[in-house]
Amino acid sequence: MPPSMEGFLFKKGQGTGFLNTGIGGRRNWLQRWFVLENEFLSYYETFDQTLNNGNGAPVNKKGMVAIHNCELNKFPSSKSERKYCFVIEHPERRPVYLCAQNENMMFLWLEALKKASKLEFNTDAFKMDLDSYYEILNFDPEKIKGGESPSIKDIQKAYRKACLKCHPDKFPHDKFPEKAEMFDQVQEAFEILLRCVLHPLPPPKKKSV
């Protein structure tokens, strides 16, 4: 199924700091290539026009946001920040701040994302390759494929441990931007894997003889 929408947006660093304490955290804006498929918004480092026989393709996936049951609203940015900003909010997750290149694109994205937020949760979407998310939290993907699925407590413990490697108190994100990027990746992995546990895939259907 083709994406319902894709293109460049600016994404703001969460700035929530270590374990959402408010200590440290990147707050600058980075341009990313976003792809909206069903109720999932994936974002990549960039888009390379030379790939895919000249048709282009996104490069280096950075994360994914589950849009199901989210609120989408225009965000009144300050004079010191960018125009055409909007926010994706969910009561159980951190807000995601995005910025379009112009007002028309902002409203197009808002319309597409609002439609995606009302879709029924699609468990089939989690048939995607989750290996990279497991690796970010230092799980062995091969063991998980073999049936050793982590529990919610396992994921929470791995998340806290992974956060220590990009702790803004130890690695101020203004001086170590790569640690800021790592911190965002850890947050995304935690959210996606936790959602997988809360909404497990149904068992495969038995083939009729």
N, C-alpha and C. Protein backbone atom coordinates (compact mmCIF):
# COMPACT_ATOMS: atom_id res chain seq x y z
N MET A 1 0.85 -1.20 0.00
CA MET A 1 0.00 0.00 0.00
C MET A 1 0.89 1.25 0.00
N PRO A 2 0.69 2.19 -0.93
CA PRO A 2 1.54 3.38 -0.99
C PRO A 2 1.28 4.29 0.20
N PRO A 3 2.29 5.11 0.58
CA PRO A 3 2.10 6.04 1.69
C PRO A 3 0.97 7.02 1.40
N SER A 4 0.24 7.40 2.44
CA SER A 4 -0.83 8.38 2.25
C SER A 4 -0.25 9.79 2.11
N MET A 5 1.00 9.98 2.62
CA MET A 5 1.67 11.26 2.46
C MET A 5 3.13 11.11 2.85
N GLU A 6 4.00 11.86 2.17
CA GLU A 6 5.41 11.86 2.54
C GLU A 6 6.06 13.17 2.10
N GLY A 7 7.15 13.53 2.77
CA GLY A 7 7.85 14.76 2.43
C GLY A 7 8.69 15.25 3.59
N PHE A 8 9.40 16.35 3.37
CA PHE A 8 10.27 16.92 4.40
C PHE A 8 9.46 17.72 5.42
N LEU A 9 9.80 17.54 6.69
CA LEU A 9 9.32 18.35 7.79
C LEU A 9 10.49 18.60 8.73
N PHE A 10 10.37 19.62 9.56
CA PHE A 10 11.35 19.84 10.62
C PHE A 10 10.79 19.25 11.91
N LYS A 11 11.64 18.51 12.63
CA LYS A 11 11.24 17.90 13.90
C LYS A 11 12.04 18.53 15.03
N LYS A 12 11.34 18.93 16.06
CA LYS A 12 12.00 19.55 17.20
C LYS A 12 12.43 18.51 18.22
N GLY A 13 13.66 18.68 18.77
CA GLY A 13 14.12 17.80 19.84
C GLY A 13 13.18 17.89 21.03
N GLN A 14 13.01 16.76 21.72
CA GLN A 14 12.02 16.72 22.80
C GLN A 14 12.38 17.61 23.97
N GLY A 15 13.67 17.69 24.27
CA GLY A 15 14.08 18.57 25.38
C GLY A 15 13.58 18.14 26.73
N THR A 16 13.18 16.85 26.85
CA THR A 16 12.62 16.39 28.12
C THR A 16 13.69 15.95 29.10
N GLY A 17 14.91 15.73 28.58
CA GLY A 17 16.00 15.33 29.47
C GLY A 17 15.91 13.88 29.91
N PHE A 18 16.76 13.52 30.84
CA PHE A 18 16.89 12.14 31.28
C PHE A 18 15.63 11.64 31.96
N LEU A 19 15.05 10.58 31.39
CA LEU A 19 13.83 9.97 31.93
C LEU A 19 12.73 10.99 32.19
N ASN A 20 12.63 11.96 31.26
CA ASN A 20 11.58 12.98 31.32
C ASN A 20 11.64 13.84 32.59
N THR A 21 12.85 14.05 33.13
CA THR A 21 12.98 14.86 34.34
C THR A 21 13.06 16.34 34.03
N GLY A 22 13.31 16.69 32.76
CA GLY A 22 13.48 18.08 32.40
C GLY A 22 14.92 18.52 32.41
N ILE A 23 15.83 17.61 32.79
CA ILE A 23 17.25 17.93 32.85
C ILE A 23 17.87 17.70 31.48
N GLY A 24 18.36 18.74 30.85
CA GLY A 24 19.01 18.59 29.55
C GLY A 24 18.01 18.30 28.45
N GLY A 25 18.50 17.82 27.32
CA GLY A 25 17.63 17.45 26.22
C GLY A 25 17.76 18.39 25.04
N ARG A 26 17.80 17.80 23.83
CA ARG A 26 17.96 18.61 22.63
C ARG A 26 16.65 19.32 22.29
N ARG A 27 16.74 20.60 21.91
CA ARG A 27 15.55 21.37 21.56
C ARG A 27 15.64 22.00 20.18
N ASN A 28 16.70 21.73 19.45
CA ASN A 28 16.84 22.33 18.13
C ASN A 28 15.98 21.59 17.10
N TRP A 29 15.80 22.20 15.93
CA TRP A 29 14.99 21.63 14.86
C TRP A 29 15.90 20.95 13.84
N LEU A 30 15.52 19.73 13.42
CA LEU A 30 16.26 19.01 12.40
C LEU A 30 15.31 18.61 11.27
N GLN A 31 15.77 18.78 10.04
CA GLN A 31 14.94 18.40 8.90
C GLN A 31 15.00 16.88 8.71
N ARG A 32 13.84 16.27 8.56
CA ARG A 32 13.73 14.83 8.35
C ARG A 32 12.73 14.56 7.22
N TRP A 33 12.87 13.39 6.59
CA TRP A 33 11.90 12.96 5.59
C TRP A 33 10.87 12.09 6.29
N PHE A 34 9.59 12.48 6.22
CA PHE A 34 8.52 11.78 6.91
C PHE A 34 7.66 10.98 5.92
N VAL A 35 7.25 9.79 6.37
CA VAL A 35 6.39 8.92 5.56
C VAL A 35 5.22 8.47 6.43
N LEU A 36 4.00 8.80 6.02
CA LEU A 36 2.79 8.41 6.74
C LEU A 36 2.17 7.21 6.04
N GLU A 37 2.13 6.07 6.75
CA GLU A 37 1.51 4.86 6.24
C GLU A 37 0.55 4.33 7.29
N ASN A 38 -0.72 4.16 6.88
CA ASN A 38 -1.75 3.76 7.83
C ASN A 38 -1.73 4.72 9.01
N GLU A 39 -1.57 4.19 10.25
CA GLU A 39 -1.56 5.09 11.41
C GLU A 39 -0.16 5.24 12.01
N PHE A 40 0.87 5.07 11.16
CA PHE A 40 2.24 5.19 11.63
C PHE A 40 2.99 6.22 10.80
N LEU A 41 3.68 7.13 11.50
CA LEU A 41 4.48 8.17 10.87
C LEU A 41 5.95 7.86 11.10
N SER A 42 6.64 7.42 10.06
CA SER A 42 8.07 7.12 10.16
C SER A 42 8.87 8.33 9.69
N TYR A 43 10.06 8.49 10.23
CA TYR A 43 10.91 9.58 9.75
C TYR A 43 12.34 9.10 9.55
N TYR A 44 12.96 9.67 8.52
CA TYR A 44 14.28 9.26 8.06
C TYR A 44 15.22 10.46 8.05
N GLU A 45 16.52 10.15 8.00
CA GLU A 45 17.51 11.23 8.02
C GLU A 45 17.36 12.15 6.82
N THR A 46 17.13 11.57 5.65
CA THR A 46 16.96 12.38 4.44
C THR A 46 16.32 11.55 3.34
N PHE A 47 16.22 12.15 2.16
CA PHE A 47 15.68 11.48 0.97
C PHE A 47 16.71 11.61 -0.14
N ASP A 48 17.13 10.47 -0.70
CA ASP A 48 18.16 10.46 -1.73
C ASP A 48 17.53 10.23 -3.10
N GLN A 49 17.55 11.27 -3.93
CA GLN A 49 16.90 11.21 -5.24
C GLN A 49 17.62 10.27 -6.21
N THR A 50 18.87 9.91 -5.92
CA THR A 50 19.63 9.06 -6.83
C THR A 50 19.31 7.57 -6.67
N LEU A 51 18.63 7.20 -5.61
CA LEU A 51 18.32 5.79 -5.36
C LEU A 51 17.07 5.35 -6.11
N ASN A 52 16.83 4.02 -6.09
CA ASN A 52 15.61 3.45 -6.66
C ASN A 52 15.43 3.84 -8.14
N ASN A 53 16.52 3.66 -8.91
CA ASN A 53 16.48 3.95 -10.35
C ASN A 53 16.08 5.40 -10.65
N GLY A 54 16.55 6.31 -9.82
CA GLY A 54 16.26 7.71 -10.04
C GLY A 54 14.95 8.20 -9.48
N ASN A 55 14.16 7.27 -8.90
CA ASN A 55 12.88 7.67 -8.30
C ASN A 55 13.04 8.17 -6.87
N GLY A 56 14.21 7.90 -6.30
CA GLY A 56 14.47 8.36 -4.95
C GLY A 56 13.94 7.41 -3.88
N ALA A 57 14.52 7.52 -2.69
CA ALA A 57 14.10 6.68 -1.56
C ALA A 57 14.58 7.31 -0.26
N PRO A 58 13.82 7.13 0.83
CA PRO A 58 14.28 7.64 2.13
C PRO A 58 15.51 6.87 2.61
N VAL A 59 16.35 7.56 3.39
CA VAL A 59 17.62 6.99 3.83
C VAL A 59 17.74 7.07 5.35
N ASN A 60 18.16 5.96 5.97
CA ASN A 60 18.51 5.91 7.39
C ASN A 60 17.31 6.25 8.29
N LYS A 61 16.48 5.28 8.54
CA LYS A 61 15.30 5.48 9.38
C LYS A 61 15.72 5.86 10.80
N LYS A 62 15.10 6.91 11.32
CA LYS A 62 15.44 7.42 12.64
C LYS A 62 14.42 7.04 13.71
N GLY A 63 13.17 6.83 13.31
CA GLY A 63 12.16 6.51 14.29
C GLY A 63 10.77 6.44 13.69
N MET A 64 9.79 6.22 14.57
CA MET A 64 8.41 6.10 14.12
C MET A 64 7.49 6.57 15.24
N VAL A 65 6.37 7.18 14.87
CA VAL A 65 5.39 7.67 15.82
C VAL A 65 4.05 7.02 15.52
N ALA A 66 3.44 6.41 16.53
CA ALA A 66 2.10 5.84 16.37
C ALA A 66 1.07 6.97 16.47
N ILE A 67 0.27 7.14 15.43
CA ILE A 67 -0.67 8.27 15.36
C ILE A 67 -2.04 7.92 15.93
N HIS A 68 -2.33 6.64 16.10
CA HIS A 68 -3.64 6.19 16.56
C HIS A 68 -4.07 6.90 17.84
N ASN A 69 -5.28 7.49 17.80
CA ASN A 69 -5.87 8.19 18.95
C ASN A 69 -5.07 9.42 19.41
N CYS A 70 -4.29 10.00 18.51
CA CYS A 70 -3.56 11.22 18.86
C CYS A 70 -4.39 12.46 18.52
N GLU A 71 -4.05 13.56 19.16
CA GLU A 71 -4.64 14.85 18.87
C GLU A 71 -3.66 15.64 18.00
N LEU A 72 -4.17 16.27 16.95
CA LEU A 72 -3.33 17.07 16.05
C LEU A 72 -3.79 18.51 16.09
N ASN A 73 -2.88 19.42 16.38
CA ASN A 73 -3.24 20.82 16.48
C ASN A 73 -2.12 21.72 15.97
N LYS A 74 -2.53 22.86 15.44
CA LYS A 74 -1.56 23.88 15.06
C LYS A 74 -0.93 24.39 16.33
N PHE A 75 0.40 24.62 16.27
CA PHE A 75 1.14 25.03 17.45
C PHE A 75 1.62 26.46 17.28
N PRO A 76 1.19 27.38 18.14
CA PRO A 76 1.61 28.78 18.01
C PRO A 76 3.06 28.97 18.42
N SER A 77 3.96 28.94 17.44
CA SER A 77 5.38 29.09 17.74
C SER A 77 5.71 30.53 18.10
N SER A 78 6.77 30.70 18.87
CA SER A 78 7.20 32.04 19.26
C SER A 78 7.92 32.72 18.10
N LYS A 79 8.17 34.02 18.24
CA LYS A 79 8.83 34.77 17.18
C LYS A 79 10.25 34.25 16.92
N SER A 80 10.85 33.67 17.95
CA SER A 80 12.22 33.19 17.80
C SER A 80 12.28 31.82 17.12
N GLU A 81 11.12 31.18 16.98
CA GLU A 81 11.10 29.86 16.37
C GLU A 81 10.48 29.92 14.99
N ARG A 82 10.21 28.74 14.42
CA ARG A 82 9.71 28.65 13.06
C ARG A 82 8.21 28.86 12.98
N LYS A 83 7.75 29.20 11.77
CA LYS A 83 6.33 29.30 11.51
C LYS A 83 5.81 27.94 11.06
N TYR A 84 4.50 27.84 10.92
CA TYR A 84 3.83 26.66 10.36
C TYR A 84 4.12 25.40 11.17
N CYS A 85 4.03 25.52 12.49
CA CYS A 85 4.30 24.39 13.39
C CYS A 85 3.00 23.73 13.83
N PHE A 86 3.08 22.45 14.10
CA PHE A 86 1.94 21.73 14.67
C PHE A 86 2.46 20.65 15.60
N VAL A 87 1.56 20.11 16.42
CA VAL A 87 1.98 19.17 17.45
C VAL A 87 1.11 17.92 17.41
N ILE A 88 1.75 16.77 17.63
CA ILE A 88 1.06 15.48 17.77
C ILE A 88 1.07 15.13 19.25
N GLU A 89 -0.11 15.00 19.85
CA GLU A 89 -0.20 14.77 21.30
C GLU A 89 -0.99 13.50 21.60
N HIS A 90 -0.53 12.79 22.63
CA HIS A 90 -1.20 11.59 23.12
C HIS A 90 -1.05 11.59 24.64
N PRO A 91 -2.11 11.23 25.40
CA PRO A 91 -2.03 11.31 26.86
C PRO A 91 -0.96 10.43 27.49
N GLU A 92 -0.51 9.39 26.78
CA GLU A 92 0.46 8.46 27.36
C GLU A 92 1.87 8.64 26.80
N ARG A 93 2.07 9.65 25.94
CA ARG A 93 3.39 9.82 25.32
C ARG A 93 3.78 11.29 25.26
N ARG A 94 5.04 11.51 24.97
CA ARG A 94 5.53 12.88 24.84
C ARG A 94 4.97 13.51 23.57
N PRO A 95 4.72 14.80 23.54
CA PRO A 95 4.28 15.45 22.31
C PRO A 95 5.39 15.48 21.28
N VAL A 96 5.01 15.48 20.02
CA VAL A 96 5.97 15.56 18.91
C VAL A 96 5.70 16.86 18.17
N TYR A 97 6.69 17.73 18.10
CA TYR A 97 6.55 19.04 17.46
C TYR A 97 7.16 18.99 16.07
N LEU A 98 6.36 19.39 15.07
CA LEU A 98 6.79 19.37 13.68
C LEU A 98 6.54 20.72 13.04
N CYS A 99 7.24 20.97 11.95
CA CYS A 99 7.12 22.25 11.27
C CYS A 99 7.18 22.03 9.76
N ALA A 100 6.21 22.58 9.05
CA ALA A 100 6.16 22.47 7.59
C ALA A 100 6.84 23.68 6.95
N GLN A 101 7.06 23.60 5.64
CA GLN A 101 7.75 24.68 4.94
C GLN A 101 6.84 25.87 4.66
N ASN A 102 5.53 25.62 4.60
CA ASN A 102 4.60 26.73 4.37
C ASN A 102 3.24 26.36 4.94
N GLU A 103 2.34 27.31 4.94
CA GLU A 103 1.03 27.10 5.56
C GLU A 103 0.22 26.03 4.86
N ASN A 104 0.28 26.00 3.52
CA ASN A 104 -0.48 25.01 2.77
C ASN A 104 -0.04 23.59 3.13
N MET A 105 1.28 23.35 3.20
CA MET A 105 1.78 22.03 3.55
C MET A 105 1.43 21.66 4.99
N MET A 106 1.42 22.65 5.88
CA MET A 106 1.05 22.37 7.26
C MET A 106 -0.37 21.84 7.34
N PHE A 107 -1.31 22.48 6.63
CA PHE A 107 -2.70 22.03 6.69
C PHE A 107 -2.89 20.69 5.99
N LEU A 108 -2.12 20.41 4.93
CA LEU A 108 -2.20 19.11 4.26
C LEU A 108 -1.74 17.99 5.20
N TRP A 109 -0.64 18.23 5.91
CA TRP A 109 -0.16 17.24 6.87
C TRP A 109 -1.14 17.06 8.02
N LEU A 110 -1.68 18.15 8.52
CA LEU A 110 -2.64 18.04 9.61
C LEU A 110 -3.86 17.24 9.20
N GLU A 111 -4.37 17.47 7.99
CA GLU A 111 -5.53 16.74 7.51
C GLU A 111 -5.24 15.25 7.39
N ALA A 112 -4.07 14.91 6.81
CA ALA A 112 -3.69 13.51 6.64
C ALA A 112 -3.48 12.82 7.99
N LEU A 113 -2.84 13.51 8.92
CA LEU A 113 -2.57 12.92 10.23
C LEU A 113 -3.84 12.76 11.05
N LYS A 114 -4.77 13.69 10.94
CA LYS A 114 -6.03 13.56 11.66
C LYS A 114 -6.82 12.36 11.17
N LYS A 115 -6.79 12.11 9.87
CA LYS A 115 -7.46 10.92 9.33
C LYS A 115 -6.78 9.65 9.85
N ALA A 116 -5.44 9.67 9.89
CA ALA A 116 -4.70 8.50 10.38
C ALA A 116 -4.98 8.23 11.85
N SER A 117 -5.18 9.29 12.64
CA SER A 117 -5.41 9.12 14.07
C SER A 117 -6.73 8.43 14.37
N LYS A 118 -7.65 8.46 13.41
CA LYS A 118 -8.97 7.85 13.62
C LYS A 118 -9.07 6.43 13.08
N LEU A 119 -7.99 5.95 12.44
CA LEU A 119 -7.98 4.58 11.94
C LEU A 119 -7.97 3.60 13.09
N GLU A 120 -8.57 2.42 12.89
CA GLU A 120 -8.50 1.37 13.89
C GLU A 120 -7.05 0.89 13.99
N PHE A 121 -6.65 0.54 15.21
CA PHE A 121 -5.27 0.10 15.40
C PHE A 121 -5.00 -1.13 14.54
N ASN A 122 -3.96 -1.05 13.74
CA ASN A 122 -3.66 -2.09 12.75
C ASN A 122 -2.48 -2.93 13.23
N THR A 123 -2.77 -4.09 13.83
CA THR A 123 -1.70 -4.92 14.35
C THR A 123 -0.82 -5.47 13.23
N ASP A 124 -1.37 -5.58 12.02
CA ASP A 124 -0.55 -6.08 10.91
C ASP A 124 0.64 -5.16 10.63
N ALA A 125 0.51 -3.89 11.00
CA ALA A 125 1.59 -2.94 10.75
C ALA A 125 2.84 -3.32 11.54
N PHE A 126 2.68 -4.07 12.64
CA PHE A 126 3.83 -4.46 13.43
C PHE A 126 4.53 -5.69 12.88
N LYS A 127 4.14 -6.13 11.67
CA LYS A 127 4.89 -7.18 11.01
C LYS A 127 6.14 -6.61 10.36
N MET A 128 6.37 -5.32 10.55
CA MET A 128 7.58 -4.67 10.04
C MET A 128 8.80 -5.19 10.79
N ASP A 129 9.95 -4.90 10.27
CA ASP A 129 11.20 -5.33 10.89
C ASP A 129 11.47 -4.48 12.12
N LEU A 130 11.39 -5.10 13.30
CA LEU A 130 11.61 -4.38 14.55
C LEU A 130 13.01 -4.60 15.10
N ASP A 131 13.87 -5.27 14.33
CA ASP A 131 15.20 -5.61 14.83
C ASP A 131 15.96 -4.37 15.31
N SER A 132 15.88 -3.29 14.55
CA SER A 132 16.65 -2.10 14.91
C SER A 132 16.19 -1.53 16.26
N TYR A 133 14.88 -1.60 16.54
CA TYR A 133 14.37 -1.11 17.82
C TYR A 133 14.86 -1.99 18.97
N TYR A 134 14.85 -3.30 18.76
CA TYR A 134 15.36 -4.21 19.80
C TYR A 134 16.84 -3.96 20.05
N GLU A 135 17.60 -3.75 18.98
CA GLU A 135 19.04 -3.53 19.13
C GLU A 135 19.35 -2.24 19.87
N ILE A 136 18.54 -1.21 19.67
CA ILE A 136 18.74 0.07 20.37
C ILE A 136 18.65 -0.14 21.88
N LEU A 137 17.74 -1.03 22.31
CA LEU A 137 17.58 -1.32 23.74
C LEU A 137 18.38 -2.55 24.15
N ASN A 138 19.32 -2.97 23.28
CA ASN A 138 20.27 -4.06 23.60
C ASN A 138 19.60 -5.42 23.82
N PHE A 139 18.51 -5.67 23.11
CA PHE A 139 17.94 -7.01 23.07
C PHE A 139 18.53 -7.74 21.86
N ASP A 140 18.58 -9.06 21.94
CA ASP A 140 19.06 -9.88 20.83
C ASP A 140 17.88 -10.24 19.93
N PRO A 141 17.78 -9.68 18.73
CA PRO A 141 16.65 -9.97 17.84
C PRO A 141 16.48 -11.45 17.53
N GLU A 142 17.59 -12.19 17.46
CA GLU A 142 17.51 -13.62 17.14
C GLU A 142 16.82 -14.40 18.26
N LYS A 143 17.11 -14.04 19.51
CA LYS A 143 16.45 -14.70 20.64
C LYS A 143 14.96 -14.39 20.65
N ILE A 144 14.62 -13.15 20.28
CA ILE A 144 13.21 -12.76 20.27
C ILE A 144 12.47 -13.50 19.17
N LYS A 145 13.12 -13.67 18.01
CA LYS A 145 12.51 -14.45 16.94
C LYS A 145 12.33 -15.90 17.35
N GLY A 146 13.19 -16.35 18.29
CA GLY A 146 13.09 -17.72 18.78
C GLY A 146 12.06 -17.90 19.86
N GLY A 147 11.37 -16.82 20.24
CA GLY A 147 10.27 -16.94 21.19
C GLY A 147 10.53 -16.31 22.54
N GLU A 148 11.71 -15.71 22.75
CA GLU A 148 12.01 -15.08 24.04
C GLU A 148 11.58 -13.61 24.03
N SER A 149 10.30 -13.37 24.01
CA SER A 149 9.78 -12.00 23.93
C SER A 149 9.93 -11.30 25.28
N PRO A 150 10.42 -10.07 25.30
CA PRO A 150 10.58 -9.35 26.57
C PRO A 150 9.24 -8.90 27.14
N SER A 151 9.19 -8.82 28.45
CA SER A 151 7.99 -8.34 29.12
C SER A 151 8.03 -6.82 29.21
N ILE A 152 6.96 -6.22 29.71
CA ILE A 152 6.94 -4.77 29.89
C ILE A 152 8.06 -4.34 30.84
N LYS A 153 8.25 -5.12 31.93
CA LYS A 153 9.32 -4.78 32.89
C LYS A 153 10.68 -4.88 32.24
N ASP A 154 10.87 -5.89 31.37
CA ASP A 154 12.15 -6.04 30.67
C ASP A 154 12.44 -4.82 29.78
N ILE A 155 11.41 -4.36 29.08
CA ILE A 155 11.57 -3.21 28.18
C ILE A 155 11.86 -1.95 28.99
N GLN A 156 11.15 -1.78 30.10
CA GLN A 156 11.38 -0.60 30.94
C GLN A 156 12.80 -0.60 31.52
N LYS A 157 13.27 -1.77 31.96
CA LYS A 157 14.62 -1.88 32.51
C LYS A 157 15.66 -1.58 31.44
N ALA A 158 15.46 -2.13 30.23
CA ALA A 158 16.40 -1.91 29.13
C ALA A 158 16.41 -0.45 28.71
N TYR A 159 15.25 0.18 28.77
CA TYR A 159 15.13 1.60 28.41
C TYR A 159 15.94 2.47 29.36
N ARG A 160 15.81 2.22 30.66
CA ARG A 160 16.55 3.01 31.65
C ARG A 160 18.06 2.82 31.48
N LYS A 161 18.46 1.58 31.21
CA LYS A 161 19.89 1.29 31.03
C LYS A 161 20.44 1.98 29.78
N ALA A 162 19.64 1.95 28.69
CA ALA A 162 20.08 2.59 27.45
C ALA A 162 20.17 4.10 27.61
N CYS A 163 19.29 4.68 28.41
CA CYS A 163 19.31 6.13 28.63
C CYS A 163 20.61 6.59 29.28
N LEU A 164 21.22 5.73 30.08
CA LEU A 164 22.46 6.11 30.75
C LEU A 164 23.59 6.37 29.76
N LYS A 165 23.51 5.79 28.57
CA LYS A 165 24.56 5.97 27.57
C LYS A 165 24.45 7.32 26.85
N CYS A 166 23.33 7.98 27.04
CA CYS A 166 23.16 9.29 26.38
C CYS A 166 22.57 10.30 27.38
N HIS A 167 22.87 10.08 28.65
CA HIS A 167 22.39 10.92 29.74
C HIS A 167 22.87 12.36 29.52
N PRO A 168 21.97 13.35 29.43
CA PRO A 168 22.39 14.73 29.20
C PRO A 168 23.23 15.31 30.33
N ASP A 169 23.16 14.75 31.54
CA ASP A 169 24.03 15.21 32.62
C ASP A 169 25.48 14.82 32.35
N LYS A 170 25.69 13.65 31.75
CA LYS A 170 27.03 13.17 31.44
C LYS A 170 27.50 13.67 30.08
N PHE A 171 26.53 13.80 29.15
CA PHE A 171 26.83 14.22 27.78
C PHE A 171 25.88 15.36 27.39
N PRO A 172 26.18 16.59 27.79
CA PRO A 172 25.29 17.72 27.45
C PRO A 172 24.99 17.72 25.95
N HIS A 173 23.71 17.76 25.62
CA HIS A 173 23.32 17.59 24.24
C HIS A 173 23.70 18.75 23.34
N ASP A 174 24.02 19.90 23.92
CA ASP A 174 24.50 21.00 23.09
C ASP A 174 25.95 20.79 22.68
N LYS A 175 26.68 19.97 23.46
CA LYS A 175 28.08 19.68 23.14
C LYS A 175 28.24 18.32 22.47
N PHE A 176 27.27 17.42 22.68
CA PHE A 176 27.33 16.08 22.11
C PHE A 176 26.03 15.81 21.32
N PRO A 177 25.89 16.42 20.14
CA PRO A 177 24.65 16.25 19.38
C PRO A 177 24.35 14.81 19.02
N GLU A 178 25.40 13.98 18.88
CA GLU A 178 25.15 12.57 18.56
C GLU A 178 24.46 11.86 19.71
N LYS A 179 24.73 12.30 20.95
CA LYS A 179 24.06 11.73 22.11
C LYS A 179 22.59 12.17 22.16
N ALA A 180 22.32 13.38 21.71
CA ALA A 180 20.93 13.86 21.63
C ALA A 180 20.14 13.00 20.66
N GLU A 181 20.76 12.68 19.52
CA GLU A 181 20.11 11.83 18.52
C GLU A 181 19.88 10.44 19.09
N MET A 182 20.87 9.93 19.80
CA MET A 182 20.75 8.61 20.41
C MET A 182 19.62 8.59 21.44
N PHE A 183 19.50 9.67 22.21
CA PHE A 183 18.46 9.75 23.23
C PHE A 183 17.08 9.69 22.59
N ASP A 184 16.90 10.39 21.47
CA ASP A 184 15.62 10.35 20.76
C ASP A 184 15.34 8.95 20.23
N GLN A 185 16.37 8.26 19.74
CA GLN A 185 16.19 6.90 19.22
C GLN A 185 15.78 5.94 20.33
N VAL A 186 16.37 6.11 21.50
CA VAL A 186 16.01 5.27 22.65
C VAL A 186 14.55 5.49 23.03
N GLN A 187 14.12 6.75 23.03
CA GLN A 187 12.73 7.07 23.36
C GLN A 187 11.78 6.42 22.36
N GLU A 188 12.11 6.53 21.07
CA GLU A 188 11.25 5.96 20.03
C GLU A 188 11.17 4.45 20.16
N ALA A 189 12.33 3.80 20.37
CA ALA A 189 12.36 2.35 20.50
C ALA A 189 11.51 1.90 21.68
N PHE A 190 11.62 2.61 22.78
CA PHE A 190 10.83 2.27 23.97
C PHE A 190 9.33 2.35 23.68
N GLU A 191 8.90 3.44 23.02
CA GLU A 191 7.48 3.62 22.74
C GLU A 191 6.94 2.55 21.80
N ILE A 192 7.70 2.25 20.72
CA ILE A 192 7.24 1.29 19.74
C ILE A 192 7.19 -0.12 20.31
N LEU A 193 8.25 -0.54 21.01
CA LEU A 193 8.29 -1.89 21.56
C LEU A 193 7.26 -2.08 22.67
N LEU A 194 7.05 -1.04 23.47
CA LEU A 194 6.04 -1.14 24.51
C LEU A 194 4.66 -1.30 23.89
N ARG A 195 4.43 -0.60 22.78
CA ARG A 195 3.14 -0.72 22.10
C ARG A 195 2.97 -2.12 21.51
N CYS A 196 4.06 -2.73 21.07
CA CYS A 196 4.00 -4.10 20.55
C CYS A 196 3.56 -5.08 21.63
N VAL A 197 4.06 -4.87 22.85
CA VAL A 197 3.70 -5.75 23.96
C VAL A 197 2.23 -5.56 24.34
N LEU A 198 1.78 -4.31 24.34
CA LEU A 198 0.39 -4.02 24.72
C LEU A 198 -0.60 -4.47 23.65
N HIS A 199 -0.14 -4.53 22.39
CA HIS A 199 -1.01 -4.94 21.28
C HIS A 199 -0.29 -6.03 20.49
N PRO A 200 -0.18 -7.24 21.05
CA PRO A 200 0.56 -8.31 20.37
C PRO A 200 -0.15 -8.75 19.10
N LEU A 201 0.65 -9.28 18.18
CA LEU A 201 0.08 -9.79 16.94
C LEU A 201 -0.74 -11.04 17.23
N PRO A 202 -1.86 -11.24 16.54
CA PRO A 202 -2.63 -12.47 16.70
C PRO A 202 -1.85 -13.66 16.18
N PRO A 203 -2.10 -14.88 16.71
CA PRO A 203 -1.39 -16.05 16.21
C PRO A 203 -1.71 -16.29 14.75
N PRO A 204 -0.78 -16.86 13.97
CA PRO A 204 -1.05 -17.09 12.55
C PRO A 204 -2.19 -18.07 12.36
N LYS A 205 -2.98 -17.83 11.32
CA LYS A 205 -4.11 -18.72 11.03
C LYS A 205 -3.61 -20.05 10.51
N LYS A 206 -4.24 -21.12 10.96
CA LYS A 206 -3.87 -22.45 10.50
C LYS A 206 -4.39 -22.66 9.08
N LYS A 207 -3.54 -23.23 8.27
CA LYS A 207 -3.94 -23.49 6.90
C LYS A 207 -4.93 -24.66 6.87
N SER A 208 -5.97 -24.46 6.10
CA SER A 208 -6.97 -25.51 5.97
C SER A 208 -6.41 -26.64 5.10
N VAL A 209 -6.67 -27.86 5.51
CA VAL A 209 -6.18 -29.02 4.77
C VAL A 209 -7.11 -29.32 3.60
